[in-house]
Amino acid sequence: MSLKQGKGKRLKERIIYLLGLAIIFNLIVISAFSQQREQPVSANRPVEFSAFAQIRYTDYSSDSHDTFSLRRVRLAFSAAVMPRLDFKVQIEQTKSVSLMEACLDFHLNRWALVRAGQFKIPFSYENLKGSSELDFINRSTVIESFCPGRDIGSQGRDIGALIRLYTSILEASFGLFNGSGINRLDNDNDKDKAFRLVINLSKGLAVGGSWYEGRWPEAENSSRLRRRQGLEARWQPGSLAFAVEYIKVFDYDREGEGWVVQAVLSWREGQFQPVLRYESLDRNLALAHDEKEVLTYGLNIHLAPRTKIQLNQEIHRPKGGKKKNIFLFQWQIGF
């Protein structure tokens, strides 16, 4: 048996072992939850708790390196403190306890609300999707690289306020933000602006666009431009769902762009989901050989609400560079 065949056999054995272990543990946990009785609530407006954890195995087959990691451990609670006033808090607990979200929602009426605090910037459908609800283990490289709040390492969030309008036909959000990221004070005298509009053309078909502009401090008395423009479309004809996004980047010293398209097939009432995604990224249009392509395919196995197993294979192809293959296995359990 060749060295390559031996590595392939060991990888298959590891995948089978991880799948079996995760399924057995999930069955035990789900059985335990199903036997719990609902406790009576004494408060008029009870606090709702939710949590999830993601345990990940990553095999960087290109350099023979693999590792287990605790990707996310999050606890969230929310409540309606008044008939029109809600609050939500989310905490990340992996390396250390970190405040991810803390915001108040004041509902003006059935189709409008005002939000203030620390929360996700209204830009991009994939960015706004919860980490426990992703169709792929990792968000696309395009979103992670270009989306406001993610391009500065704040997971798509910032401190600010917005007004949101929503009907059956459209959804519109406009907000002002510090532009400095989570758990940070504003680092300049300007507020960053964000706008997102989504129109539902028909059942299962929606198109939209996002815009973001702000300034990032460069020196004591100067700052640089940060502008992001995005387009998005989603179409779900039955059990097959398609999504495409495009982001254009304008910074003080560069322009970049990226787009991503994905397909998700829901089989057996969504319990099994084969997934496929292709993305193209160019961080600097002025540089030659700066493009990168990423192909991702995999399978989601849903065992219970917010509890699932995901397997992904990522193939990274930088132009003029070495191809990289990454295998990922993620087990998520939540309530």
PDB file of N, CA and C in Angstrom, residues 65-109:
ATOM      1  N   HIS A  65      -1.218  18.205   8.623  1.00  0.00           N
ATOM      2  CA  HIS A  65      -1.501  18.709   9.966  1.00  0.00           C
ATOM      3  C   HIS A  65      -2.998  18.608  10.226  1.00  0.00           C
ATOM      4  N   ASP A  66      -3.377  18.151  11.427  1.00  0.00           N
ATOM      5  CA  ASP A  66      -4.785  18.088  11.791  1.00  0.00           C
ATOM      6  C   ASP A  66      -4.945  18.487  13.251  1.00  0.00           C
ATOM      7  N   THR A  67      -6.165  18.932  13.609  1.00  0.00           N
ATOM      8  CA  THR A  67      -6.386  19.419  14.965  1.00  0.00           C
ATOM      9  C   THR A  67      -7.864  19.388  15.324  1.00  0.00           C
ATOM     10  N   PHE A  68      -8.150  19.197  16.608  1.00  0.00           N
ATOM     11  CA  PHE A  68      -9.478  19.409  17.164  1.00  0.00           C
ATOM     12  C   PHE A  68      -9.536  20.829  17.717  1.00  0.00           C
ATOM     13  N   SER A  69     -10.723  21.426  17.695  1.00  0.00           N
ATOM     14  CA  SER A  69     -10.878  22.771  18.250  1.00  0.00           C
ATOM     15  C   SER A  69     -12.302  22.966  18.734  1.00  0.00           C
ATOM     16  N   LEU A  70     -12.442  23.847  19.701  1.00  0.00           N
ATOM     17  CA  LEU A  70     -13.753  24.265  20.180  1.00  0.00           C
ATOM     18  C   LEU A  70     -14.060  25.580  19.485  1.00  0.00           C
ATOM     19  N   ARG A  71     -14.854  25.515  18.411  1.00  0.00           N
ATOM     20  CA  ARG A  71     -15.036  26.682  17.549  1.00  0.00           C
ATOM     21  C   ARG A  71     -15.872  27.761  18.210  1.00  0.00           C
ATOM     22  N   ARG A  72     -17.022  27.393  18.730  1.00  0.00           N
ATOM     23  CA  ARG A  72     -17.894  28.372  19.376  1.00  0.00           C
ATOM     24  C   ARG A  72     -18.607  27.732  20.562  1.00  0.00           C
ATOM     25  N   VAL A  73     -18.778  28.500  21.623  1.00  0.00           N
ATOM     26  CA  VAL A  73     -19.642  28.139  22.752  1.00  0.00           C
ATOM     27  C   VAL A  73     -20.383  29.412  23.128  1.00  0.00           C
ATOM     28  N   ARG A  74     -21.650  29.481  22.785  1.00  0.00           N
ATOM     29  CA  ARG A  74     -22.391  30.732  22.970  1.00  0.00           C
ATOM     30  C   ARG A  74     -23.664  30.523  23.785  1.00  0.00           C
ATOM     31  N   LEU A  75     -23.918  31.492  24.631  1.00  0.00           N
ATOM     32  CA  LEU A  75     -25.115  31.529  25.454  1.00  0.00           C
ATOM     33  C   LEU A  75     -25.838  32.836  25.176  1.00  0.00           C
ATOM     34  N   ALA A  76     -27.140  32.754  24.961  1.00  0.00           N
ATOM     35  CA  ALA A  76     -27.933  33.950  24.674  1.00  0.00           C
ATOM     36  C   ALA A  76     -29.192  33.941  25.523  1.00  0.00           C
ATOM     37  N   PHE A  77     -29.628  35.108  25.907  1.00  0.00           N
ATOM     38  CA  PHE A  77     -30.917  35.229  26.587  1.00  0.00           C
ATOM     39  C   PHE A  77     -31.599  36.509  26.136  1.00  0.00           C
ATOM     40  N   SER A  78     -32.915  36.453  26.086  1.00  0.00           N
ATOM     41  CA  SER A  78     -33.715  37.580  25.609  1.00  0.00           C
ATOM     42  C   SER A  78     -35.038  37.601  26.351  1.00  0.00           C
ATOM     43  N   ALA A  79     -35.678  38.764  26.334  1.00  0.00           N
ATOM     44  CA  ALA A  79     -36.968  38.905  27.006  1.00  0.00           C
ATOM     45  C   ALA A  79     -37.643  40.180  26.539  1.00  0.00           C
ATOM     46  N   ALA A  80     -38.954  40.213  26.714  1.00  0.00           N
ATOM     47  CA  ALA A  80     -39.739  41.421  26.453  1.00  0.00           C
ATOM     48  C   ALA A  80     -39.955  42.112  27.791  1.00  0.00           C
ATOM     49  N   VAL A  81     -39.223  43.190  28.040  1.00  0.00           N
ATOM     50  CA  VAL A  81     -39.328  43.883  29.321  1.00  0.00           C
ATOM     51  C   VAL A  81     -40.576  44.757  29.383  1.00  0.00           C
ATOM     52  N   MET A  82     -41.091  45.142  28.207  1.00  0.00           N
ATOM     53  CA  MET A  82     -42.329  45.885  28.078  1.00  0.00           C
ATOM     54  C   MET A  82     -43.030  45.377  26.826  1.00  0.00           C
ATOM     55  N   PRO A  83     -44.315  45.689  26.641  1.00  0.00           N
ATOM     56  CA  PRO A  83     -45.009  45.191  25.447  1.00  0.00           C
ATOM     57  C   PRO A  83     -44.310  45.525  24.137  1.00  0.00           C
ATOM     58  N   ARG A  84     -43.598  46.650  24.065  1.00  0.00           N
ATOM     59  CA  ARG A  84     -42.929  47.041  22.818  1.00  0.00           C
ATOM     60  C   ARG A  84     -41.408  47.071  22.928  1.00  0.00           C
ATOM     61  N   LEU A  85     -40.870  46.673  24.057  1.00  0.00           N
ATOM     62  CA  LEU A  85     -39.427  46.766  24.273  1.00  0.00           C
ATOM     63  C   LEU A  85     -38.840  45.393  24.584  1.00  0.00           C
ATOM     64  N   ASP A  86     -37.904  44.934  23.734  1.00  0.00           N
ATOM     65  CA  ASP A  86     -37.212  43.655  23.914  1.00  0.00           C
ATOM     66  C   ASP A  86     -35.723  43.907  24.130  1.00  0.00           C
ATOM     67  N   PHE A  87     -35.071  42.945  24.763  1.00  0.00           N
ATOM     68  CA  PHE A  87     -33.616  43.002  24.842  1.00  0.00           C
ATOM     69  C   PHE A  87     -33.039  41.626  24.547  1.00  0.00           C
ATOM     70  N   LYS A  88     -31.787  41.629  24.089  1.00  0.00           N
ATOM     71  CA  LYS A  88     -31.080  40.385  23.788  1.00  0.00           C
ATOM     72  C   LYS A  88     -29.618  40.543  24.156  1.00  0.00           C
ATOM     73  N   VAL A  89     -29.056  39.495  24.750  1.00  0.00           N
ATOM     74  CA  VAL A  89     -27.639  39.458  25.099  1.00  0.00           C
ATOM     75  C   VAL A  89     -27.075  38.122  24.640  1.00  0.00           C
ATOM     76  N   GLN A  90     -25.912  38.143  23.999  1.00  0.00           N
ATOM     77  CA  GLN A  90     -25.230  36.917  23.580  1.00  0.00           C
ATOM     78  C   GLN A  90     -23.775  36.973  24.021  1.00  0.00           C
ATOM     79  N   ILE A  91     -23.295  35.854  24.588  1.00  0.00           N
ATOM     80  CA  ILE A  91     -21.947  35.777  25.143  1.00  0.00           C
ATOM     81  C   ILE A  91     -21.195  34.626  24.494  1.00  0.00           C
ATOM     82  N   GLU A  92     -19.944  34.870  24.139  1.00  0.00           N
ATOM     83  CA  GLU A  92     -19.038  33.836  23.635  1.00  0.00           C
ATOM     84  C   GLU A  92     -18.122  33.394  24.769  1.00  0.00           C
ATOM     85  N   GLN A  93     -17.910  32.054  24.888  1.00  0.00           N
ATOM     86  CA  GLN A  93     -17.194  31.531  26.048  1.00  0.00           C
ATOM     87  C   GLN A  93     -16.094  30.541  25.674  1.00  0.00           C
ATOM     88  N   THR A  94     -15.430  30.727  24.557  1.00  0.00           N
ATOM     89  CA  THR A  94     -14.379  29.781  24.179  1.00  0.00           C
ATOM     90  C   THR A  94     -13.073  30.105  24.904  1.00  0.00           C
ATOM     91  N   LYS A  95     -12.296  31.046  24.403  1.00  0.00           N
ATOM     92  CA  LYS A  95     -11.025  31.392  25.045  1.00  0.00           C
ATOM     93  C   LYS A  95     -11.250  32.160  26.341  1.00  0.00           C
ATOM     94  N   SER A  96     -12.181  33.098  26.328  1.00  0.00           N
ATOM     95  CA  SER A  96     -12.558  33.865  27.510  1.00  0.00           C
ATOM     96  C   SER A  96     -13.978  34.370  27.291  1.00  0.00           C
ATOM     97  N   VAL A  97     -14.606  34.817  28.346  1.00  0.00           N
ATOM     98  CA  VAL A  97     -15.965  35.327  28.225  1.00  0.00           C
ATOM     99  C   VAL A  97     -15.932  36.666  27.497  1.00  0.00           C
ATOM    100  N   SER A  98     -16.676  36.751  26.390  1.00  0.00           N
ATOM    101  CA  SER A  98     -16.685  37.963  25.572  1.00  0.00           C
ATOM    102  C   SER A  98     -18.120  38.306  25.199  1.00  0.00           C
ATOM    103  N   LEU A  99     -18.456  39.573  25.302  1.00  0.00           N
ATOM    104  CA  LEU A  99     -19.793  40.031  24.932  1.00  0.00           C
ATOM    105  C   LEU A  99     -19.886  40.159  23.421  1.00  0.00           C
ATOM    106  N   MET A 100     -20.769  39.357  22.804  1.00  0.00           N
ATOM    107  CA  MET A 100     -20.958  39.407  21.363  1.00  0.00           C
ATOM    108  C   MET A 100     -22.058  40.393  20.984  1.00  0.00           C
ATOM    109  N   GLU A 101     -23.195  40.291  21.651  1.00  0.00           N
ATOM    110  CA  GLU A 101     -24.331  41.163  21.350  1.00  0.00           C
ATOM    111  C   GLU A 101     -24.988  41.624  22.640  1.00  0.00           C
ATOM    112  N   ALA A 102     -25.481  42.840  22.617  1.00  0.00           N
ATOM    113  CA  ALA A 102     -26.291  43.389  23.697  1.00  0.00           C
ATOM    114  C   ALA A 102     -27.080  44.541  23.101  1.00  0.00           C
ATOM    115  N   CYS A 103     -28.373  44.349  22.903  1.00  0.00           N
ATOM    116  CA  CYS A 103     -29.152  45.378  22.210  1.00  0.00           C
ATOM    117  C   CYS A 103     -30.583  45.424  22.721  1.00  0.00           C
ATOM    118  N   LEU A 104     -31.183  46.584  22.516  1.00  0.00           N
ATOM    119  CA  LEU A 104     -32.590  46.828  22.826  1.00  0.00           C
ATOM    120  C   LEU A 104     -33.347  47.058  21.528  1.00  0.00           C
ATOM    121  N   ASP A 105     -34.526  46.456  21.410  1.00  0.00           N
ATOM    122  CA  ASP A 105     -35.412  46.663  20.266  1.00  0.00           C
ATOM    123  C   ASP A 105     -36.691  47.333  20.744  1.00  0.00           C
ATOM    124  N   PHE A 106     -36.987  48.507  20.186  1.00  0.00           N
ATOM    125  CA  PHE A 106     -38.250  49.176  20.480  1.00  0.00           C
ATOM    126  C   PHE A 106     -39.132  49.081  19.241  1.00  0.00           C
ATOM    127  N   HIS A 107     -40.253  48.384  19.358  1.00  0.00           N
ATOM    128  CA  HIS A 107     -41.157  48.152  18.231  1.00  0.00           C
ATOM    129  C   HIS A 107     -42.121  49.337  18.105  1.00  0.00           C
ATOM    130  N   LEU A 108     -41.937  50.118  17.059  1.00  0.00           N
ATOM    131  CA  LEU A 108     -42.807  51.265  16.826  1.00  0.00           C
ATOM    132  C   LEU A 108     -44.210  50.813  16.460  1.00  0.00           C
ATOM    133  N   ASN A 109     -44.294  49.765  15.645  1.00  0.00           N
ATOM    134  CA  ASN A 109     -45.561  49.138  15.267  1.00  0.00           C
ATOM    135  C   ASN A 109     -45.236  47.760  14.703  1.00  0.00           C
TER     136      ASN A 109
END
